[in-house]
mmCIF file with all atom_site columns, C-alpha atoms in Angstrom:
data_model
loop_
_atom_site.group_PDB
_atom_site.id
_atom_site.type_symbol
_atom_site.label_atom_id
_atom_site.label_alt_id
_atom_site.label_comp_id
_atom_site.label_asym_id
_atom_site.label_entity_id
_atom_site.label_seq_id
_atom_site.pdbx_PDB_ins_code
_atom_site.Cartn_x
_atom_site.Cartn_y
_atom_site.Cartn_z
_atom_site.occupancy
_atom_site.B_iso_or_equiv
_atom_site.pdbx_formal_charge
_atom_site.auth_seq_id
_atom_site.auth_comp_id
_atom_site.auth_asym_id
_atom_site.auth_atom_id
_atom_site.pdbx_PDB_model_num
ATOM 1   C CA . UNK A 1 1   ? -25.569 -31.653 39.444 1.00 81.00 ? 1   UNK A CA 1
ATOM 2   C CA . UNK A 1 2   ? -27.423 -29.269 37.186 1.00 74.00 ? 2   UNK A CA 1
ATOM 3   C CA . UNK A 1 3   ? -30.421 -29.894 34.868 1.00 74.00 ? 3   UNK A CA 1
ATOM 4   C CA . UNK A 1 4   ? -30.436 -27.798 31.992 1.00 66.00 ? 4   UNK A CA 1
ATOM 5   C CA . UNK A 1 5   ? -33.244 -28.837 29.813 1.00 61.00 ? 5   UNK A CA 1
ATOM 6   C CA . UNK A 1 6   ? -35.306 -25.804 29.593 1.00 61.00 ? 6   UNK A CA 1
ATOM 7   C CA . UNK A 1 7   ? -32.082 -23.429 29.732 1.00 64.00 ? 7   UNK A CA 1
ATOM 8   C CA . UNK A 1 8   ? -30.261 -21.068 26.941 1.00 71.00 ? 8   UNK A CA 1
ATOM 9   C CA . UNK A 1 9   ? -28.592 -23.458 24.353 1.00 70.00 ? 9   UNK A CA 1
ATOM 10  C CA . UNK A 1 10  ? -25.788 -22.224 25.372 1.00 73.00 ? 10  UNK A CA 1
ATOM 11  C CA . UNK A 1 11  ? -26.658 -23.728 28.873 1.00 73.00 ? 11  UNK A CA 1
ATOM 12  C CA . UNK A 1 12  ? -27.081 -26.691 27.324 1.00 74.00 ? 12  UNK A CA 1
ATOM 13  C CA . UNK A 1 13  ? -23.182 -27.405 25.955 1.00 82.00 ? 13  UNK A CA 1
ATOM 14  C CA . UNK A 1 14  ? -19.778 -27.617 27.401 1.00 84.00 ? 14  UNK A CA 1
ATOM 15  C CA . UNK A 1 15  ? -16.517 -26.462 26.265 1.00 85.00 ? 15  UNK A CA 1
ATOM 16  C CA . UNK A 1 16  ? -15.598 -30.066 25.810 1.00 86.00 ? 16  UNK A CA 1
ATOM 17  C CA . UNK A 1 17  ? -18.347 -30.428 22.692 1.00 87.00 ? 17  UNK A CA 1
ATOM 18  C CA . UNK A 1 18  ? -20.332 -31.921 25.445 1.00 88.00 ? 18  UNK A CA 1
ATOM 19  C CA . UNK A 1 19  ? -24.285 -31.248 24.504 1.00 87.00 ? 19  UNK A CA 1
ATOM 20  C CA . UNK A 1 20  ? -26.965 -32.044 26.995 1.00 84.00 ? 20  UNK A CA 1
ATOM 21  C CA . UNK A 1 21  ? -29.491 -31.227 29.133 1.00 79.00 ? 21  UNK A CA 1
ATOM 22  C CA . UNK A 1 22  ? -28.298 -32.582 32.536 1.00 85.00 ? 22  UNK A CA 1
ATOM 23  C CA . UNK A 1 23  ? -24.692 -32.169 33.328 1.00 88.00 ? 23  UNK A CA 1
ATOM 24  C CA . UNK A 1 24  ? -21.903 -31.709 36.126 1.00 89.00 ? 24  UNK A CA 1
ATOM 25  C CA . UNK A 1 25  ? -21.224 -27.856 37.241 1.00 87.00 ? 25  UNK A CA 1
ATOM 26  C CA . UNK A 1 26  ? -17.845 -27.434 38.607 1.00 92.00 ? 26  UNK A CA 1
ATOM 27  C CA . UNK A 1 27  ? -16.900 -24.345 41.090 1.00 93.00 ? 27  UNK A CA 1
ATOM 28  C CA . UNK A 1 28  ? -12.326 -24.109 41.769 1.00 92.00 ? 28  UNK A CA 1
ATOM 29  C CA . UNK A 1 29  ? -11.119 -22.298 44.245 1.00 94.00 ? 29  UNK A CA 1
ATOM 30  C CA . UNK A 1 30  ? -7.591  -21.893 44.783 1.00 93.00 ? 30  UNK A CA 1
ATOM 31  C CA . UNK A 1 31  ? -5.496  -18.922 46.146 1.00 94.00 ? 31  UNK A CA 1
ATOM 32  C CA . UNK A 1 32  ? -1.758  -17.803 46.823 1.00 93.00 ? 32  UNK A CA 1
ATOM 33  C CA . UNK A 1 33  ? -0.084  -14.691 47.959 1.00 94.00 ? 33  UNK A CA 1
ATOM 34  C CA . UNK A 1 34  ? 1.106   -11.885 45.755 1.00 92.00 ? 34  UNK A CA 1
ATOM 35  C CA . UNK A 1 35  ? 4.314   -10.109 45.909 1.00 90.00 ? 35  UNK A CA 1
ATOM 36  C CA . UNK A 1 36  ? 3.069   -7.119  47.277 1.00 89.00 ? 36  UNK A CA 1
ATOM 37  C CA . UNK A 1 37  ? 0.548   -5.945  50.427 1.00 93.00 ? 37  UNK A CA 1
ATOM 38  C CA . UNK A 1 38  ? -1.939  -3.861  49.174 1.00 92.00 ? 38  UNK A CA 1
ATOM 39  C CA . UNK A 1 39  ? -4.374  -2.898  52.241 1.00 92.00 ? 39  UNK A CA 1
ATOM 40  C CA . UNK A 1 40  ? -7.461  -3.164  50.922 1.00 94.00 ? 40  UNK A CA 1
ATOM 41  C CA . UNK A 1 41  ? -10.149 -5.976  50.516 1.00 95.00 ? 41  UNK A CA 1
ATOM 42  C CA . UNK A 1 42  ? -11.117 -6.071  46.815 1.00 95.00 ? 42  UNK A CA 1
ATOM 43  C CA . UNK A 1 43  ? -13.628 -7.543  45.435 1.00 96.00 ? 43  UNK A CA 1
ATOM 44  C CA . UNK A 1 44  ? -14.440 -8.754  41.600 1.00 95.00 ? 44  UNK A CA 1
ATOM 45  C CA . UNK A 1 45  ? -17.377 -10.658 40.611 1.00 93.00 ? 45  UNK A CA 1
ATOM 46  C CA . UNK A 1 46  ? -19.800 -11.745 38.218 1.00 91.00 ? 46  UNK A CA 1
ATOM 47  C CA . UNK A 1 47  ? -21.807 -8.385  37.770 1.00 88.00 ? 47  UNK A CA 1
ATOM 48  C CA . UNK A 1 48  ? -25.570 -9.394  38.511 1.00 82.00 ? 48  UNK A CA 1
ATOM 49  C CA . UNK A 1 49  ? -28.758 -8.643  37.028 1.00 75.00 ? 49  UNK A CA 1
ATOM 50  C CA . UNK A 1 50  ? -30.144 -6.990  40.381 1.00 71.00 ? 50  UNK A CA 1
ATOM 51  C CA . UNK A 1 51  ? -27.334 -4.517  40.150 1.00 68.00 ? 51  UNK A CA 1
ATOM 52  C CA . UNK A 1 52  ? -27.940 -2.760  36.728 1.00 70.00 ? 52  UNK A CA 1
ATOM 53  C CA . UNK A 1 53  ? -29.500 0.523   36.167 1.00 68.00 ? 53  UNK A CA 1
ATOM 54  C CA . UNK A 1 54  ? -30.076 2.702   38.327 1.00 70.00 ? 54  UNK A CA 1
ATOM 55  C CA . UNK A 1 55  ? -28.920 -0.072  41.246 1.00 71.00 ? 55  UNK A CA 1
ATOM 56  C CA . UNK A 1 56  ? -25.421 -0.579  39.710 1.00 75.00 ? 56  UNK A CA 1
ATOM 57  C CA . UNK A 1 57  ? -23.293 1.318   41.859 1.00 80.00 ? 57  UNK A CA 1
ATOM 58  C CA . UNK A 1 58  ? -19.726 -0.507  42.162 1.00 90.00 ? 58  UNK A CA 1
ATOM 59  C CA . UNK A 1 59  ? -16.232 0.582   41.120 1.00 91.00 ? 59  UNK A CA 1
ATOM 60  C CA . UNK A 1 60  ? -16.469 1.240   37.224 1.00 92.00 ? 60  UNK A CA 1
ATOM 61  C CA . UNK A 1 61  ? -13.803 0.830   35.380 1.00 92.00 ? 61  UNK A CA 1
ATOM 62  C CA . UNK A 1 62  ? -11.796 2.773   31.803 1.00 92.00 ? 62  UNK A CA 1
ATOM 63  C CA . UNK A 1 63  ? -13.631 -0.495  29.974 1.00 93.00 ? 63  UNK A CA 1
ATOM 64  C CA . UNK A 1 64  ? -17.825 -0.483  29.525 1.00 91.00 ? 64  UNK A CA 1
ATOM 65  C CA . UNK A 1 65  ? -17.142 -4.578  28.158 1.00 94.00 ? 65  UNK A CA 1
ATOM 66  C CA . UNK A 1 66  ? -15.604 -4.783  32.222 1.00 94.00 ? 66  UNK A CA 1
ATOM 67  C CA . UNK A 1 67  ? -18.434 -2.972  33.603 1.00 92.00 ? 67  UNK A CA 1
ATOM 68  C CA . UNK A 1 68  ? -21.028 -5.066  32.244 1.00 90.00 ? 68  UNK A CA 1
ATOM 69  C CA . UNK A 1 69  ? -19.692 -8.596  33.006 1.00 92.00 ? 69  UNK A CA 1
ATOM 70  C CA . UNK A 1 70  ? -18.139 -7.763  36.949 1.00 94.00 ? 70  UNK A CA 1
ATOM 71  C CA . UNK A 1 71  ? -19.389 -5.838  39.400 1.00 93.00 ? 71  UNK A CA 1
ATOM 72  C CA . UNK A 1 72  ? -16.778 -4.186  41.557 1.00 95.00 ? 72  UNK A CA 1
ATOM 73  C CA . UNK A 1 73  ? -15.935 -3.222  45.075 1.00 93.00 ? 73  UNK A CA 1
ATOM 74  C CA . UNK A 1 74  ? -13.382 -2.666  47.535 1.00 94.00 ? 74  UNK A CA 1
ATOM 75  C CA . UNK A 1 75  ? -12.893 -1.293  51.398 1.00 94.00 ? 75  UNK A CA 1
ATOM 76  C CA . UNK A 1 76  ? -9.898  -1.037  53.636 1.00 94.00 ? 76  UNK A CA 1
ATOM 77  C CA . UNK A 1 77  ? -8.098  -3.748  55.566 1.00 90.00 ? 77  UNK A CA 1
ATOM 78  C CA . UNK A 1 78  ? -9.546  -2.212  58.804 1.00 86.00 ? 78  UNK A CA 1
ATOM 79  C CA . UNK A 1 79  ? -12.126 -0.840  60.062 1.00 82.00 ? 79  UNK A CA 1
ATOM 80  C CA . UNK A 1 80  ? -11.332 2.294   61.653 1.00 84.00 ? 80  UNK A CA 1
ATOM 81  C CA . UNK A 1 81  ? -9.514  2.903   58.097 1.00 84.00 ? 81  UNK A CA 1
ATOM 82  C CA . UNK A 1 82  ? -12.810 5.151   55.972 1.00 81.00 ? 82  UNK A CA 1
ATOM 83  C CA . UNK A 1 83  ? -10.803 5.938   52.545 1.00 83.00 ? 83  UNK A CA 1
ATOM 84  C CA . UNK A 1 84  ? -12.223 5.461   49.833 1.00 89.00 ? 84  UNK A CA 1
ATOM 85  C CA . UNK A 1 85  ? -10.480 2.725   48.371 1.00 93.00 ? 85  UNK A CA 1
ATOM 86  C CA . UNK A 1 86  ? -11.147 2.921   44.839 1.00 93.00 ? 86  UNK A CA 1
ATOM 87  C CA . UNK A 1 87  ? -7.579  4.498   43.279 1.00 94.00 ? 87  UNK A CA 1
ATOM 88  C CA . UNK A 1 88  ? -6.144  1.382   45.249 1.00 93.00 ? 88  UNK A CA 1
ATOM 89  C CA . UNK A 1 89  ? -8.589  -0.970  43.640 1.00 94.00 ? 89  UNK A CA 1
ATOM 90  C CA . UNK A 1 90  ? -8.496  0.535   40.062 1.00 93.00 ? 90  UNK A CA 1
ATOM 91  C CA . UNK A 1 91  ? -4.625  -0.164  40.059 1.00 92.00 ? 91  UNK A CA 1
ATOM 92  C CA . UNK A 1 92  ? -5.035  -3.739  40.805 1.00 92.00 ? 92  UNK A CA 1
ATOM 93  C CA . UNK A 1 93  ? -7.753  -3.841  37.677 1.00 93.00 ? 93  UNK A CA 1
ATOM 94  C CA . UNK A 1 94  ? -4.679  -2.329  35.003 1.00 92.00 ? 94  UNK A CA 1
ATOM 95  C CA . UNK A 1 95  ? -5.751  -2.657  31.412 1.00 93.00 ? 95  UNK A CA 1
ATOM 96  C CA . UNK A 1 96  ? -4.532  -6.271  31.272 1.00 93.00 ? 96  UNK A CA 1
ATOM 97  C CA . UNK A 1 97  ? -5.615  -7.632  34.265 1.00 93.00 ? 97  UNK A CA 1
ATOM 98  C CA . UNK A 1 98  ? -8.943  -6.103  32.826 1.00 94.00 ? 98  UNK A CA 1
ATOM 99  C CA . UNK A 1 99  ? -8.294  -7.872  29.460 1.00 94.00 ? 99  UNK A CA 1
ATOM 100 C CA . UNK A 1 100 ? -7.005  -11.426 30.774 1.00 94.00 ? 100 UNK A CA 1
ATOM 101 C CA . UNK A 1 101 ? -10.275 -11.988 32.581 1.00 94.00 ? 101 UNK A CA 1
ATOM 102 C CA . UNK A 1 102 ? -12.090 -11.031 29.682 1.00 95.00 ? 102 UNK A CA 1
ATOM 103 C CA . UNK A 1 103 ? -10.738 -13.200 27.158 1.00 94.00 ? 103 UNK A CA 1
ATOM 104 C CA . UNK A 1 104 ? -11.000 -16.243 31.004 1.00 94.00 ? 104 UNK A CA 1
ATOM 105 C CA . UNK A 1 105 ? -15.100 -15.255 31.255 1.00 92.00 ? 105 UNK A CA 1
ATOM 106 C CA . UNK A 1 106 ? -15.122 -15.798 27.636 1.00 89.00 ? 106 UNK A CA 1
ATOM 107 C CA . UNK A 1 107 ? -14.498 -19.375 28.663 1.00 89.00 ? 107 UNK A CA 1
ATOM 108 C CA . UNK A 1 108 ? -15.819 -20.546 31.982 1.00 90.00 ? 108 UNK A CA 1
ATOM 109 C CA . UNK A 1 109 ? -19.559 -20.654 32.991 1.00 85.00 ? 109 UNK A CA 1
ATOM 110 C CA . UNK A 1 110 ? -18.023 -17.768 35.638 1.00 89.00 ? 110 UNK A CA 1
ATOM 111 C CA . UNK A 1 111 ? -15.108 -16.206 37.476 1.00 93.00 ? 111 UNK A CA 1
ATOM 112 C CA . UNK A 1 112 ? -14.265 -13.990 40.052 1.00 94.00 ? 112 UNK A CA 1
ATOM 113 C CA . UNK A 1 113 ? -11.697 -12.882 42.570 1.00 95.00 ? 113 UNK A CA 1
ATOM 114 C CA . UNK A 1 114 ? -10.755 -11.319 45.840 1.00 95.00 ? 114 UNK A CA 1
ATOM 115 C CA . UNK A 1 115 ? -7.953  -9.251  47.216 1.00 95.00 ? 115 UNK A CA 1
ATOM 116 C CA . UNK A 1 116 ? -7.679  -9.286  50.249 1.00 95.00 ? 116 UNK A CA 1
ATOM 117 C CA . UNK A 1 117 ? -4.210  -7.437  51.396 1.00 94.00 ? 117 UNK A CA 1
ATOM 118 C CA . UNK A 1 118 ? -1.042  -9.730  49.753 1.00 94.00 ? 118 UNK A CA 1
ATOM 119 C CA . UNK A 1 119 ? -3.383  -12.724 48.740 1.00 95.00 ? 119 UNK A CA 1
ATOM 120 C CA . UNK A 1 120 ? -5.446  -13.702 45.996 1.00 94.00 ? 120 UNK A CA 1
ATOM 121 C CA . UNK A 1 121 ? -8.265  -15.817 46.089 1.00 96.00 ? 121 UNK A CA 1
ATOM 122 C CA . UNK A 1 122 ? -9.334  -17.213 42.857 1.00 95.00 ? 122 UNK A CA 1
ATOM 123 C CA . UNK A 1 123 ? -12.433 -18.791 41.522 1.00 95.00 ? 123 UNK A CA 1
ATOM 124 C CA . UNK A 1 124 ? -13.932 -20.463 38.318 1.00 94.00 ? 124 UNK A CA 1
ATOM 125 C CA . UNK A 1 125 ? -16.708 -22.501 37.325 1.00 92.00 ? 125 UNK A CA 1
ATOM 126 C CA . UNK A 1 126 ? -17.532 -24.866 34.317 1.00 91.00 ? 126 UNK A CA 1
ATOM 127 C CA . UNK A 1 127 ? -19.398 -27.486 33.621 1.00 89.00 ? 127 UNK A CA 1
ATOM 128 C CA . UNK A 1 128 ? -20.008 -31.015 31.795 1.00 91.00 ? 128 UNK A CA 1
ATOM 129 C CA . UNK A 1 129 ? -22.769 -31.691 29.770 1.00 88.00 ? 129 UNK A CA 1
ATOM 130 C CA . UNK A 1 130 ? -24.772 -34.870 28.407 1.00 88.00 ? 130 UNK A CA 1
ATOM 131 C CA . UNK A 1 131 ? -21.924 -37.976 27.505 1.00 91.00 ? 131 UNK A CA 1
ATOM 132 C CA . UNK A 1 132 ? -19.352 -35.924 28.645 1.00 92.00 ? 132 UNK A CA 1
ATOM 133 C CA . UNK A 1 133 ? -20.995 -35.141 32.197 1.00 90.00 ? 133 UNK A CA 1
ATOM 134 C CA . UNK A 1 134 ? -20.385 -39.186 32.724 1.00 91.00 ? 134 UNK A CA 1
ATOM 135 C CA . UNK A 1 135 ? -18.423 -41.168 35.281 1.00 93.00 ? 135 UNK A CA 1
ATOM 136 C CA . UNK A 1 136 ? -15.979 -42.137 32.638 1.00 94.00 ? 136 UNK A CA 1
ATOM 137 C CA . UNK A 1 137 ? -16.260 -38.431 31.416 1.00 93.00 ? 137 UNK A CA 1
ATOM 138 C CA . UNK A 1 138 ? -16.039 -37.029 34.736 1.00 93.00 ? 138 UNK A CA 1
ATOM 139 C CA . UNK A 1 139 ? -12.563 -38.880 34.774 1.00 95.00 ? 139 UNK A CA 1
ATOM 140 C CA . UNK A 1 140 ? -11.328 -38.310 31.089 1.00 95.00 ? 140 UNK A CA 1
ATOM 141 C CA . UNK A 1 141 ? -11.681 -34.473 31.595 1.00 95.00 ? 141 UNK A CA 1
ATOM 142 C CA . UNK A 1 142 ? -11.213 -33.733 35.010 1.00 93.00 ? 142 UNK A CA 1
ATOM 143 C CA . UNK A 1 143 ? -7.770  -33.648 35.310 1.00 94.00 ? 143 UNK A CA 1
ATOM 144 C CA . UNK A 1 144 ? -7.663  -31.277 31.680 1.00 94.00 ? 144 UNK A CA 1
ATOM 145 C CA . UNK A 1 145 ? -10.165 -29.273 32.957 1.00 93.00 ? 145 UNK A CA 1
ATOM 146 C CA . UNK A 1 146 ? -7.626  -28.435 36.645 1.00 94.00 ? 146 UNK A CA 1
ATOM 147 C CA . UNK A 1 147 ? -4.839  -28.022 34.636 1.00 94.00 ? 147 UNK A CA 1
ATOM 148 C CA . UNK A 1 148 ? -6.735  -25.063 32.738 1.00 93.00 ? 148 UNK A CA 1
ATOM 149 C CA . UNK A 1 149 ? -7.785  -23.692 35.658 1.00 94.00 ? 149 UNK A CA 1
ATOM 150 C CA . UNK A 1 150 ? -4.513  -23.538 37.258 1.00 92.00 ? 150 UNK A CA 1
ATOM 151 C CA . UNK A 1 151 ? -3.431  -21.816 33.881 1.00 92.00 ? 151 UNK A CA 1
ATOM 152 C CA . UNK A 1 152 ? -6.485  -19.178 34.909 1.00 92.00 ? 152 UNK A CA 1
ATOM 153 C CA . UNK A 1 153 ? -5.129  -18.860 38.115 1.00 92.00 ? 153 UNK A CA 1
ATOM 154 C CA . UNK A 1 154 ? -2.122  -17.682 37.863 1.00 89.00 ? 154 UNK A CA 1
ATOM 155 C CA . UNK A 1 155 ? -2.826  -16.168 34.059 1.00 89.00 ? 155 UNK A CA 1
ATOM 156 C CA . UNK A 1 156 ? -3.421  -12.861 35.927 1.00 88.00 ? 156 UNK A CA 1
ATOM 157 C CA . UNK A 1 157 ? -1.029  -13.393 38.221 1.00 86.00 ? 157 UNK A CA 1
ATOM 158 C CA . UNK A 1 158 ? 1.073   -10.908 36.694 1.00 84.00 ? 158 UNK A CA 1
ATOM 159 C CA . UNK A 1 159 ? -0.933  -8.429  36.335 1.00 84.00 ? 159 UNK A CA 1
ATOM 160 C CA . UNK A 1 160 ? -2.504  -7.836  39.243 1.00 84.00 ? 160 UNK A CA 1
ATOM 161 C CA . UNK A 1 161 ? 1.382   -7.671  41.379 1.00 76.00 ? 161 UNK A CA 1
#
């Protein structure tokens, strides 16, 4: 459950026209194998206000908008391997991947993904507010939300592979 009565106007609305200070918040997670082994663990998550300014030391892409929206990190899969994996992470974050993620970020509250060798884990958060968050609203809207999530999860696959 969420309470956003004192939150910004955007926090009190959902993507399906619901309005109100109370609602339901959903975190949707999925995973699938990609067609290549990367040998790294890359984490792309929402940027945090704590990491802004001089503390913003993550891997940077060529997109300022992407860098402002997402925190990017990576490491080798084995602890004995101490190489810099920046290039491998950037091979995953192609311009098409970044554009797709920015488009999805406009739709979902938060989203991110982790590539761990040959598995991509995908997370998206969504919310229902006001009447949409009632039992009847959830019953009516949840199947569509799950379809949107599934499409979003698979939409970056072709770029990451």
